[in-house]
Short mmCIF file of C-alpha atoms and ligand atoms in Angstrom, two decimals:
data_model
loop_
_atom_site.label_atom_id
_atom_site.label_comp_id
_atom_site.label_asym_id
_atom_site.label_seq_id
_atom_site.Cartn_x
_atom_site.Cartn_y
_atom_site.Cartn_z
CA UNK K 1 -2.43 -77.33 10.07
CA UNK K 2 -4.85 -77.28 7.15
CA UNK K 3 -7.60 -76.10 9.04
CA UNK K 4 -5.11 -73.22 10.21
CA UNK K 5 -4.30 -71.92 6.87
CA UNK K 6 -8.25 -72.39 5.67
CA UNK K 7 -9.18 -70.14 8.87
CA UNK K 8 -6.23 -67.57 7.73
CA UNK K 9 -6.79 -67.34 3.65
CA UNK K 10 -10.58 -66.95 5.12
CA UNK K 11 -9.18 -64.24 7.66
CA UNK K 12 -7.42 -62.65 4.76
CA UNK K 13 -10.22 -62.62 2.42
CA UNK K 14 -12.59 -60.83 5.30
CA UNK K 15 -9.49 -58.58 5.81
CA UNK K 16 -9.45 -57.62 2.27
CA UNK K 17 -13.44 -57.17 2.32
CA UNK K 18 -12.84 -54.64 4.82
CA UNK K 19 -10.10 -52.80 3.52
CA UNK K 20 -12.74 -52.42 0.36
CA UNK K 21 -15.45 -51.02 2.23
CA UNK K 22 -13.34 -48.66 3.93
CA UNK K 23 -11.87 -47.38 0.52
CA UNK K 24 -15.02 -47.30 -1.36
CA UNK K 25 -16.85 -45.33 1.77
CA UNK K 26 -14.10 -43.07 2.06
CA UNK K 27 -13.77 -42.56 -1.69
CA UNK K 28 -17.73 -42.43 -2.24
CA UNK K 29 -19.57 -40.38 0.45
CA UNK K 30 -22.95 -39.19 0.07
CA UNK K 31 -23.14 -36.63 -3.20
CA UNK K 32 -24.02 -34.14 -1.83
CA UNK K 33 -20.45 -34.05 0.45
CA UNK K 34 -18.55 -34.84 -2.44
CA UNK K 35 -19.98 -31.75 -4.48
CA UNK K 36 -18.85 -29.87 -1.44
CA UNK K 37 -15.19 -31.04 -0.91
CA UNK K 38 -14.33 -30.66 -5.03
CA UNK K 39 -15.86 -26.91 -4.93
CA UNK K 40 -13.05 -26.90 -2.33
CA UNK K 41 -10.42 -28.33 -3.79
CA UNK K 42 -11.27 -26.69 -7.54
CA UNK K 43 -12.17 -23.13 -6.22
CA UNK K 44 -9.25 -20.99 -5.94
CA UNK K 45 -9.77 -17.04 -4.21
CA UNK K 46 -11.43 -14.86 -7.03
CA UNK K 47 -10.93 -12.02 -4.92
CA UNK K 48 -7.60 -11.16 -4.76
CA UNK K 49 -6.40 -7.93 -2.47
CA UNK K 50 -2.56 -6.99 -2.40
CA UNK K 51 -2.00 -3.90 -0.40
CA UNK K 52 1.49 -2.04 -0.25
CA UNK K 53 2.23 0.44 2.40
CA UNK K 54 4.98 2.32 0.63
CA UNK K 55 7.63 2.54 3.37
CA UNK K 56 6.41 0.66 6.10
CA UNK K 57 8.46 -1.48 8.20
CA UNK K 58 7.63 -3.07 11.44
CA UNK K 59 8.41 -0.05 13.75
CA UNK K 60 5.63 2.33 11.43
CA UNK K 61 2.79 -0.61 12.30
CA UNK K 62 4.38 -0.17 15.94
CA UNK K 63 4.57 3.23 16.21
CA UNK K 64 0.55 3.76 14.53
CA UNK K 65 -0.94 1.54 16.64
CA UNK K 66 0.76 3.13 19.76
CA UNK K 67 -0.40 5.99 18.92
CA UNK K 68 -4.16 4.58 18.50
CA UNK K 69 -6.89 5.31 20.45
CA UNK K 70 -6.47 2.27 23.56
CA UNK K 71 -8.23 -0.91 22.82
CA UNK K 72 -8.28 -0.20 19.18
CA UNK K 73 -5.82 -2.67 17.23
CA UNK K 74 -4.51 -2.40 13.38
CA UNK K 75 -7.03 -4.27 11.30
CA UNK K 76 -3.46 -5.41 9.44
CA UNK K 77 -2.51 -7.13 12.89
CA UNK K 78 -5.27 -8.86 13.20
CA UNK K 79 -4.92 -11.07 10.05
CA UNK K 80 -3.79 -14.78 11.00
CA UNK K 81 -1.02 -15.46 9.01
CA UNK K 82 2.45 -13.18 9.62
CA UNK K 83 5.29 -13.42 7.27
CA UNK K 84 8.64 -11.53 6.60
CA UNK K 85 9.89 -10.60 3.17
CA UNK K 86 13.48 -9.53 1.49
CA UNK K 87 13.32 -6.38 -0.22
CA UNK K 88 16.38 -6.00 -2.29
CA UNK K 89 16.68 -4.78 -5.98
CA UNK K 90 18.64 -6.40 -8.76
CA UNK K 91 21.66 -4.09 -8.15
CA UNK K 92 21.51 -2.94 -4.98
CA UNK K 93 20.42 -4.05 -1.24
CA UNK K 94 18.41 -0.75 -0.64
CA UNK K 95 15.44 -0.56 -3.18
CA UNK K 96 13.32 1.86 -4.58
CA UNK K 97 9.55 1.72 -5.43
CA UNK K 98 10.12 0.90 -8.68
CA UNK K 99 12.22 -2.16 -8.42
CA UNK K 100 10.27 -3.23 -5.56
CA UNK K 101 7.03 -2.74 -6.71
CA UNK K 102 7.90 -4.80 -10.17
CA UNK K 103 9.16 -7.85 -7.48
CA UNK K 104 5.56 -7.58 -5.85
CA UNK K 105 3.96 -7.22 -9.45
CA UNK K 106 5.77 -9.52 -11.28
CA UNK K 107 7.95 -12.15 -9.10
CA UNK K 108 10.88 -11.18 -10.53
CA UNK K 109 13.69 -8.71 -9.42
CA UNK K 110 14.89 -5.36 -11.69
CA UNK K 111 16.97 -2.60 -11.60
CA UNK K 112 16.12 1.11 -9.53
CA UNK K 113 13.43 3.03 -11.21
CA UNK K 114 12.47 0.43 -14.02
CA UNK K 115 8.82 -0.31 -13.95
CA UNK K 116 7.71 -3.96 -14.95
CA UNK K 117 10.47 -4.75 -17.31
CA UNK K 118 13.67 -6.79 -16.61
CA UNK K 119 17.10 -4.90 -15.97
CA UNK K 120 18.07 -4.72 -19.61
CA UNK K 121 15.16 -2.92 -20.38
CA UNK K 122 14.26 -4.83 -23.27
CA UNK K 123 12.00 -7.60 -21.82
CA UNK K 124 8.68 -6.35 -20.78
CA UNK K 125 7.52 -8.15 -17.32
CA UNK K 126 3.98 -9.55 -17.30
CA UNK K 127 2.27 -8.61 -13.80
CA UNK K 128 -0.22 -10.45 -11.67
CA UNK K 129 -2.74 -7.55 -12.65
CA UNK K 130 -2.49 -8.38 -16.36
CA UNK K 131 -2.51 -12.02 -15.71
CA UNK K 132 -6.11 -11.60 -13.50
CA UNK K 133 -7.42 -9.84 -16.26
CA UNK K 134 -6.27 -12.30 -19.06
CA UNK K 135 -8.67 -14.30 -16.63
CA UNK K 136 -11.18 -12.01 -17.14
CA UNK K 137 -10.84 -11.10 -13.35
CA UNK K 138 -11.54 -7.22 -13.08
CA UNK K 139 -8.97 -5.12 -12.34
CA UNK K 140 -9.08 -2.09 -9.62
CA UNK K 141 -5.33 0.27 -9.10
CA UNK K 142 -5.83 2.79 -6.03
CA UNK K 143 -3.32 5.00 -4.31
CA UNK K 144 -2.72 8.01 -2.35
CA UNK K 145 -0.16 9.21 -4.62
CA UNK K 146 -0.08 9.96 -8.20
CA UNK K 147 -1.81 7.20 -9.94
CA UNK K 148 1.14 7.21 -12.63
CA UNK K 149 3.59 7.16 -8.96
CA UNK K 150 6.15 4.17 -9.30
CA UNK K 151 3.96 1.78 -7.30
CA UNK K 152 0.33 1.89 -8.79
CA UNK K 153 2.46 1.93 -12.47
CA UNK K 154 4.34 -1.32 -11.95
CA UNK K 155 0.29 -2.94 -12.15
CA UNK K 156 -0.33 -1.41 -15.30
CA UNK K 157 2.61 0.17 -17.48
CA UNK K 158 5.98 -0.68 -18.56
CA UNK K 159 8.98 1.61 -18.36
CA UNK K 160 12.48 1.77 -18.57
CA UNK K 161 12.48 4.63 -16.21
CA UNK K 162 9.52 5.75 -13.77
CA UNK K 163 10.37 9.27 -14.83
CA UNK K 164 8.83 8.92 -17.84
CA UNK K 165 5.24 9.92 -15.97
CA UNK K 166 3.66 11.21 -19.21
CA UNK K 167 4.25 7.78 -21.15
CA UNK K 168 3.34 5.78 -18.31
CA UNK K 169 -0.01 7.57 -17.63
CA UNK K 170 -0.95 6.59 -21.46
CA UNK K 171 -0.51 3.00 -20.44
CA UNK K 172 -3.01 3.47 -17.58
CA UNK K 173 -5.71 4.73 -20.58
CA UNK K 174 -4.71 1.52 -22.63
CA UNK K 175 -4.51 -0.58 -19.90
CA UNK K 176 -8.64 -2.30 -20.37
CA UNK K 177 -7.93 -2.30 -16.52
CA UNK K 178 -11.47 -1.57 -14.97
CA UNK K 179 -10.72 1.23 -12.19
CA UNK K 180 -8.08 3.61 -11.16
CA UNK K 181 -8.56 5.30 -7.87
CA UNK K 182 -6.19 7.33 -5.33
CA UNK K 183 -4.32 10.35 -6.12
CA UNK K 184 -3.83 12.33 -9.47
CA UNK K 185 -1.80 11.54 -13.28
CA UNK K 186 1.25 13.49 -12.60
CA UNK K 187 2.35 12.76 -16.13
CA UNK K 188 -0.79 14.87 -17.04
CA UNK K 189 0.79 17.80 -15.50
CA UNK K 190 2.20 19.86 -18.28
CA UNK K 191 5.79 19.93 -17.04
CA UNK K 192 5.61 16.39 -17.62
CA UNK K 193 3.49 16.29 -20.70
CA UNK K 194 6.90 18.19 -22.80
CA UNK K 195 9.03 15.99 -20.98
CA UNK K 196 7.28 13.14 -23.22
CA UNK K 197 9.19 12.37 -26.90
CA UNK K 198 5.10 11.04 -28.05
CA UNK K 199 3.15 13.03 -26.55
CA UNK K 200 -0.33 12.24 -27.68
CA UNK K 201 -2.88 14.38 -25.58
CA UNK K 202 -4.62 15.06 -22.01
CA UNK K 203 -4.30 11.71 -20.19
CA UNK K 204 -8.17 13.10 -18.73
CA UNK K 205 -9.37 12.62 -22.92
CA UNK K 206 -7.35 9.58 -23.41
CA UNK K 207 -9.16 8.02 -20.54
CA UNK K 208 -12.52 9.13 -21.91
CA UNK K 209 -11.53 7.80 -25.11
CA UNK K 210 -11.00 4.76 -23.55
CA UNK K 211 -14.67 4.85 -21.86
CA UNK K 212 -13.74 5.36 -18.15
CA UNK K 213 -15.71 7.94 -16.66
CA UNK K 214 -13.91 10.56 -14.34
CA UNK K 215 -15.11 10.77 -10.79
CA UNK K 216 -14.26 13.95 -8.76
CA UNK K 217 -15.98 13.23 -5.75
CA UNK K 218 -18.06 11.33 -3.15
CA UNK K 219 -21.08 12.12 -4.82
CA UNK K 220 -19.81 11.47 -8.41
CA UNK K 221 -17.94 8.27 -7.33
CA UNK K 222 -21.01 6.88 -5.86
CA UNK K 223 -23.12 7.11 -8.70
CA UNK K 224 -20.45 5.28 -11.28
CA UNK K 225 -22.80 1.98 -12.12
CA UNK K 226 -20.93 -1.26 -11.39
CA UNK K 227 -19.27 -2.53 -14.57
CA UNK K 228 -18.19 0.84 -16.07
CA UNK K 229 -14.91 2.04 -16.00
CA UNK K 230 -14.02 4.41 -13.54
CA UNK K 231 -11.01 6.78 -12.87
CA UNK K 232 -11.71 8.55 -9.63
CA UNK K 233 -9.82 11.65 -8.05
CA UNK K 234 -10.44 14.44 -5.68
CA UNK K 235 -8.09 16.57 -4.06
CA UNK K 236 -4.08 16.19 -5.14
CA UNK K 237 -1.03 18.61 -4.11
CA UNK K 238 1.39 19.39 -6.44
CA UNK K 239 2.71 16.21 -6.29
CA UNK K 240 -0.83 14.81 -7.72
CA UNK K 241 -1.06 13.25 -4.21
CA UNK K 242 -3.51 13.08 -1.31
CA UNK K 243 -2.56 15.17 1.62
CA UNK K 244 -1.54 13.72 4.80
CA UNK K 245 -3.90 11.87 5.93
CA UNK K 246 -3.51 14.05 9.49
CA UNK K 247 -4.15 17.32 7.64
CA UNK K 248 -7.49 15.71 5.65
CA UNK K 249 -9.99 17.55 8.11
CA UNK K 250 -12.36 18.77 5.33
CA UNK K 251 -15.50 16.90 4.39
CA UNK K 252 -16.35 15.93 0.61
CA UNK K 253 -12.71 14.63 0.16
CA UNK K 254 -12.35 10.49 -0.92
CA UNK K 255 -10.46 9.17 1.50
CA UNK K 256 -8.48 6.37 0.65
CA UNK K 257 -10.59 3.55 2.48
CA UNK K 258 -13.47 5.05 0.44
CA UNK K 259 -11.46 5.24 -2.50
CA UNK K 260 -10.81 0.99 -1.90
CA UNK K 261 -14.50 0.89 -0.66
CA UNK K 262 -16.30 1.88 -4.07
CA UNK K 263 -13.37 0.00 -6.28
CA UNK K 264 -14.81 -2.98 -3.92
CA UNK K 265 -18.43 -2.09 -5.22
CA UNK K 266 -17.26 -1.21 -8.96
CA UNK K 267 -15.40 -4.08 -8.73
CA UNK K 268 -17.27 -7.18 -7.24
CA UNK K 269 -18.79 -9.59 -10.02
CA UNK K 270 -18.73 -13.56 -10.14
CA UNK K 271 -15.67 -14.07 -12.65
CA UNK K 272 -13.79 -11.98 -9.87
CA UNK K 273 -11.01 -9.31 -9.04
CA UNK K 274 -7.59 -8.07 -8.20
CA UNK K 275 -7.33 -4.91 -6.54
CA UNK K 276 -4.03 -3.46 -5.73
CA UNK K 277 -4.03 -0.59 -2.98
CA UNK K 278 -1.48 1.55 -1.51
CA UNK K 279 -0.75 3.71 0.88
CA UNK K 280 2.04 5.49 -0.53
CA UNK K 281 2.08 8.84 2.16
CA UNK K 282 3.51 6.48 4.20
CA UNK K 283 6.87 6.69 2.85
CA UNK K 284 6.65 10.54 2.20
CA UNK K 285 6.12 10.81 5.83
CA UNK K 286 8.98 8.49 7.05
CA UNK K 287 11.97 10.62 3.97
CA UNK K 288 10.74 13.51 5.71
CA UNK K 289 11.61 11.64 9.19
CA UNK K 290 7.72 12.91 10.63
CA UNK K 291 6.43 10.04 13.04
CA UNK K 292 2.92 12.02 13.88
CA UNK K 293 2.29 11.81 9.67
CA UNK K 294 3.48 8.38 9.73
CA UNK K 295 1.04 7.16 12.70
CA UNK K 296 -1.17 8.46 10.68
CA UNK K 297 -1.25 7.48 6.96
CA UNK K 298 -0.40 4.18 8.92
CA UNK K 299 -3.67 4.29 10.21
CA UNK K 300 -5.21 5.62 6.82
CA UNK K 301 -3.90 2.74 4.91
CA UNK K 302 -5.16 0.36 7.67
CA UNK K 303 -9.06 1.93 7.15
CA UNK K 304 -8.33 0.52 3.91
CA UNK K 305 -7.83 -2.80 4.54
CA UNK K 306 -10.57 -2.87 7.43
CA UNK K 307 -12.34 -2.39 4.14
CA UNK K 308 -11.28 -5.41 2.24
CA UNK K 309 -11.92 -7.92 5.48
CA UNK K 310 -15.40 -6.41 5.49
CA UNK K 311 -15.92 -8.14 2.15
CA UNK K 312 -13.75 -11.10 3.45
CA UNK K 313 -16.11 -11.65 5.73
CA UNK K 314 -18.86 -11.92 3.45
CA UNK K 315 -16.59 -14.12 0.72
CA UNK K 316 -13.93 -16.14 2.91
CA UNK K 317 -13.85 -19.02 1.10
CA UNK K 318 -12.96 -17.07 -2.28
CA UNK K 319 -10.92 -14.50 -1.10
CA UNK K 320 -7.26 -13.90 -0.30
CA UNK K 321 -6.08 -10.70 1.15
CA UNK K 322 -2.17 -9.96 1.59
CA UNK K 323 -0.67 -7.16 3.12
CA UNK K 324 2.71 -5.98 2.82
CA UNK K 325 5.29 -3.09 2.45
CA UNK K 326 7.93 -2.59 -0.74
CA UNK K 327 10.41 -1.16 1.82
CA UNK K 328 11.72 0.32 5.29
CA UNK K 329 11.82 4.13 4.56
CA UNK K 330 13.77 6.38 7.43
CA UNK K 331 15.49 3.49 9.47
CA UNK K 332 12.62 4.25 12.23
CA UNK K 333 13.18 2.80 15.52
CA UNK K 334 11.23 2.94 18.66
CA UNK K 335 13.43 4.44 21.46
CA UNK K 336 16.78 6.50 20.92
CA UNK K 337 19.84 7.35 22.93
CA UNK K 338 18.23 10.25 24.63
CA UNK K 339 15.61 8.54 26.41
CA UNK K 340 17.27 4.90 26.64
CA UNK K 341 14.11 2.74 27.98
CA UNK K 342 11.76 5.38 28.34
CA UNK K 343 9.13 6.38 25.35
CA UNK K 344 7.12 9.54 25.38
CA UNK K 345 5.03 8.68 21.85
CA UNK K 346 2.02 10.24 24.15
CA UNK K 347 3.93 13.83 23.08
CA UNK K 348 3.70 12.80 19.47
CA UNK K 349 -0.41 13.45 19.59
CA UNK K 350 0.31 17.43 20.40
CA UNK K 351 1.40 17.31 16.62
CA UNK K 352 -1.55 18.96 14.84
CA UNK K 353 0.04 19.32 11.15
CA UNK K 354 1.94 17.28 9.43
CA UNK K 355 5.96 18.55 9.23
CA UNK K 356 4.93 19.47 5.23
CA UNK K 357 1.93 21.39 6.08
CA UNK K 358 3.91 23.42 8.01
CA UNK K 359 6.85 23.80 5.97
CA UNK K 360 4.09 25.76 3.60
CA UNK K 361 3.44 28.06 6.98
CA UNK K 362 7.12 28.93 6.81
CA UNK K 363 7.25 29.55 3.12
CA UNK K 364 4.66 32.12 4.34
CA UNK K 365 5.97 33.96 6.26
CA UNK K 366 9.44 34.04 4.76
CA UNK K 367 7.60 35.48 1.73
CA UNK K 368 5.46 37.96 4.47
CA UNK K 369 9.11 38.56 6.26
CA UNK K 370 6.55 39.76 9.08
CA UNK K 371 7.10 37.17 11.24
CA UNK K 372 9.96 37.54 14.15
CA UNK K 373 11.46 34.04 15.75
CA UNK K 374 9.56 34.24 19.32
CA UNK K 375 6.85 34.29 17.16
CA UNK K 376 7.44 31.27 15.61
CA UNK K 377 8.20 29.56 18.36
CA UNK K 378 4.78 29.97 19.59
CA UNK K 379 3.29 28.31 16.55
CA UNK K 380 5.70 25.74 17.10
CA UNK K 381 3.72 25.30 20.52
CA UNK K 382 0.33 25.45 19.23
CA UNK K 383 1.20 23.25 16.38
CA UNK K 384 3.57 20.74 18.28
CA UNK K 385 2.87 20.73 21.83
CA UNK K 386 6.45 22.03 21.91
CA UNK K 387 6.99 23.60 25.48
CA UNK K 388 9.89 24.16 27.81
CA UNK K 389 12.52 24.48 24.97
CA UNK K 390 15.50 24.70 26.95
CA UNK K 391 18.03 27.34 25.92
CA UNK K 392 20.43 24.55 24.00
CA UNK K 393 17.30 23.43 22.04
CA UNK K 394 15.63 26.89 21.15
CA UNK K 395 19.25 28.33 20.19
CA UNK K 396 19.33 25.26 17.37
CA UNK K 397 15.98 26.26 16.47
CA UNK K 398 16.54 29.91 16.33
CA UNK K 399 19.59 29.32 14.24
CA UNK K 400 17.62 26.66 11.77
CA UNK K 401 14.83 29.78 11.05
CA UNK K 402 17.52 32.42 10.58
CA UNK K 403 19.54 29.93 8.03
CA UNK K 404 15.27 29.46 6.34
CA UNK K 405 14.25 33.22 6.09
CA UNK K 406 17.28 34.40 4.84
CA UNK K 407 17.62 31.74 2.15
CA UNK K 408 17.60 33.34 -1.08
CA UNK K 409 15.43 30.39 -3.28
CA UNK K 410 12.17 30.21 -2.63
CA UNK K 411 10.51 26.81 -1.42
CA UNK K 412 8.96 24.89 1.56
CA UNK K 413 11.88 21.88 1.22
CA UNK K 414 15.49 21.74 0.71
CA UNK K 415 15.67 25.60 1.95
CA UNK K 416 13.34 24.85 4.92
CA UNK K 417 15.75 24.31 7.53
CA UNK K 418 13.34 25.04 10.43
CA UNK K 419 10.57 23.02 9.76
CA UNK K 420 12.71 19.84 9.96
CA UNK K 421 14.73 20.71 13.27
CA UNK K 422 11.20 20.94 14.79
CA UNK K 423 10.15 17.45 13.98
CA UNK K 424 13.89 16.32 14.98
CA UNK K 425 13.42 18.05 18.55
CA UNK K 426 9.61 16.23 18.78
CA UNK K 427 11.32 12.57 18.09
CA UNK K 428 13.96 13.45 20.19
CA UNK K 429 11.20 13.92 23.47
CA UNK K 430 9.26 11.39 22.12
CA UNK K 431 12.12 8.94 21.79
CA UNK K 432 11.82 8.16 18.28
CA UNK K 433 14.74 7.43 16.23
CA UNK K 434 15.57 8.10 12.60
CA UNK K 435 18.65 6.96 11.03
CA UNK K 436 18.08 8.36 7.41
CA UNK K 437 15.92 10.19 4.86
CA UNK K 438 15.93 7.64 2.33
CA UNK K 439 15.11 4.12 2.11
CA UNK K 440 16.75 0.73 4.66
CA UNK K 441 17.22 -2.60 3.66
CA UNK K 442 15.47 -3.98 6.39
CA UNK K 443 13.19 -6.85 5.40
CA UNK K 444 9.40 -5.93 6.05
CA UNK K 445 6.04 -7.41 7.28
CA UNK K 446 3.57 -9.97 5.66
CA UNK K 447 0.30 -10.03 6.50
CA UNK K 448 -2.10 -12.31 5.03
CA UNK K 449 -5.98 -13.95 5.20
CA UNK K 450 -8.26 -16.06 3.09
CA UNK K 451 -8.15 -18.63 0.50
CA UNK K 452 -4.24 -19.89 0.50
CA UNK K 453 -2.54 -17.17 3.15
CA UNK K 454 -1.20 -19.72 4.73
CA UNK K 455 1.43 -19.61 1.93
CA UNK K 456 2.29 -16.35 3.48
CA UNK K 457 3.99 -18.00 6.81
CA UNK K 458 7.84 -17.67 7.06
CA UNK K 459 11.07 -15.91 5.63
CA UNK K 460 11.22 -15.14 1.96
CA UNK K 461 12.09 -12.52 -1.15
CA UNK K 462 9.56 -9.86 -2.28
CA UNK K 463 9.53 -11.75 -6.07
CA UNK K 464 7.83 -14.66 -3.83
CA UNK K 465 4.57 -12.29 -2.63
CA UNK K 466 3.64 -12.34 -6.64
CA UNK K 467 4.80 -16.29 -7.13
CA UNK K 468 2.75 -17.53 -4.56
CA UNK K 469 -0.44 -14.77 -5.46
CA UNK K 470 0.32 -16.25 -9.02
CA UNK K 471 0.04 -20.18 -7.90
CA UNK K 472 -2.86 -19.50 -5.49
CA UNK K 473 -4.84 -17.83 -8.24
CA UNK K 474 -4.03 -20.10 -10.87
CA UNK K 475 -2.79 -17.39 -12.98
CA UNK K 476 -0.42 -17.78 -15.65
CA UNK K 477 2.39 -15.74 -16.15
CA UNK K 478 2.86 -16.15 -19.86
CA UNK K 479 0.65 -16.06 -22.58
CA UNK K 480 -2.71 -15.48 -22.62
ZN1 ZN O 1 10.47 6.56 -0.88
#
């Protein structure tokens, strides 16, 4: 019996021996492992991407890559980690850009057309940009609408109302953010400039005041020395945004994957950077119900991003990249009654303009008066692929350009009643469905790579996209 327990205390004691060994080898490997695995845990991305497609819901990914050259996938696609996000306002289940944009800005939820404060309009609403800067992270904005446009402004400004364009394009100058890229300041348009209650000057002189040099194309952008401020523009319509990015067939324009190429270069430096891109045609095309403009800026946006994983690939370990959309615009589905199973998206490629381009032709010739309907219907062929209108479909459409030329107001929309049944009759071949001209409440995509996407996985509310950026980065919402 005694010889028992002296055989198990000494069974014990080796026991224990082991245990040690296995602790202190597991606890202690060699330094130059341990070094390793604490860079690991301790680093957190530095290079922090958030890109919004303005508008784009699963069926616009769908419907751009359909279109797509074969064997050619979206670059957005390809990321690892797939999530699906709620999109609501504070007040109501369909959102707007401003709302939603604050949610993906901020983490937290606010009323229609308030950028980056709380609904009572009182509380100002820190955002993820301002927190990566308080880290002394640089900051890059780019867009293919107005840089002052409700998305790119929930980054950098705070508004009770995104109306207020003029006042909000100030904040951009006094921002200390490090680059603005994308479309025009539509506050700086003088319309908006006596809209403003302080108006203090040309937002183009405020921003030189403020030391960021103005780059108006390629050849300018590319010689802006990483490290100086930079505010780059070309081309803008009258909305102070980039054309479709089907009608962009002229050379020397920044596109927007060049656009989020150079911010990259600006950009890049050890302390790190947030860069905010979006493609904000997207949703133009889907309120004006065009799939062919859609497919696309879809595609555009996606350049974009093919950017950003370029650097991923040279930084994985420190970068996180998240794609997403602040809404559904259009209610777009793939298929309609017409066709039941069958889809003809192959007709969609005959499109040559986008449905606003040619609105302008109209305005044209309503303001010619020149131009008789059989003629018009043959432009509608070279510019659609629109053939074999039956005599149901080409009354409609002879009716919808009598209604537009004799229209008293002058205009391409609202009194353009041709240009629209056009596009309807192409997504009726083409079996595309839209079920409105404004904005759906149907939750949206969430792509994500790098450094903590795995976050991304699952079912959650647009406020979560900038709580989880914010954890991941270690930023801090409050306080400096
Ligand atoms: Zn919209």
């Amino acid at each position: 019996m005694k010889g028992y327990r002296q055989k198990e205390s000494l069974f014990r004691v080796l026991k224990i021996a082991l245990l040690l060994i296995i602790v202190v080898s597991v606890s202690y490997p060699t330094p130059r492992t341990t070094q390793a695995a604490q860079k690991d845990i301790i680093r957190t991305p530095h290079y922090l991407f958030l890109f919004i497609g303005d508008g784009m819901g699963a069926a616009q990914v769908k419907l751009s890559s359909a279109l797509l050259e074969s064997g050619h996938t979206l670059a957005m696609t390809s990321l690892p980690v797939l999530g699906m996000a709620t999109t609501h306002s504070a007040e109501r289940l369909i959102t707007d850009s401003g709302a939603a944009a604050t949610a993906l800005a901020t983490g937290s939820k606010t009323t229609i057309g308030t950028i980056s404060m709380a609904g009572n309009h009182l509380d100002t609403l820190r955002t993820v940009a301002e927190m990566a800067k308080a880290k002394r992270m640089k900051i890059g904005i780019v867009s293919s609408v107005g840089i002052d446009d409700a998305t790119p402004a929930c980054f950098y400004a705070h508004n009770a109302s995104r109306a207020n364009l003029y006042d909000i394009a100030v904040q951009m100058a006094s921002s200390g953010f490090d680059y603005f890229g994308g479309g025009y300041s539509l506050g700086n348009f003088p319309e908006n400039q006596i809209k403003s209650k302080t108006f203090r000057g040309d937002i183009t002189t405020l921003m030189q005041s403020a030391h960021y040099l103005l780059a108006r194309n390629n050849k300018e952008l590319n010689t802006i020395k990483p490290g100086t401020r930079c505010w780059a523009y070309s081309d803008y319509d009258s909305k102070g945004a980039l054309s479709f990015a089907m009608d962009r067939r002229n050379g020397g324009k920044i596109e927007l994957a060049e656009f989020t190429r150079e911010g990259i270069r600006l950009l890049d430096n050890p302390k790190g950077f947030f860069m905010m891109v979006e493609g904000g045609k997207i949703d133009w095309a889907c309120h004006a119900n065009d799939a062919a403009a859609v497919a696309h800026d879809v595609e555009a946006f996606d350049k974009a991003i093919e950017e950003a994983l370029a650097f991923y690939h040279r930084h994985p370990r420190e970068t996180l990249i998240v794609v997403t959309a602040d809404h559904e615009c259009g209610g777009l589905s793939l298929g309609n009654a017409a066709n039941g199973y069958e889809t003809r998206f192959d007709l969609l490629r005959h499109q040559k303009i986008s449905q606003q381009r040619f609105a302008e032709k109209v305005h044209t010739w309503k303001q010619q008066g020149t131009i008789t309907f059989p003629m018009a219907l043959d432009s509608v062929k070279v510019y659609f692929g629109l053939e074999n209108v039956d005599a149901g479909d080409r009354n409609a459409l002879q009716e919808a350009y009598l209604t537009t030329m004799k229209s008293d107001a002058p205009g391409t929309k609202g009194n353009d009643a041709f240009s629209p049944a056009v596009t309807s009759l192409l997504n009726r071949r083409a079996a595309i469905g839209w079920s409105s001209n404004a904005h759906t409440a149907v939750p949206v995509q969430v792509f994500a790579i790098g450094r903590g996407a795995e976050a991304f996985r699952g079912f959650y509310d647009n406020t979560d996209i900038a709580k989880k950026i914010i954890q991941i980065a270690g930023l801090k919402p409050s306080g400096k």
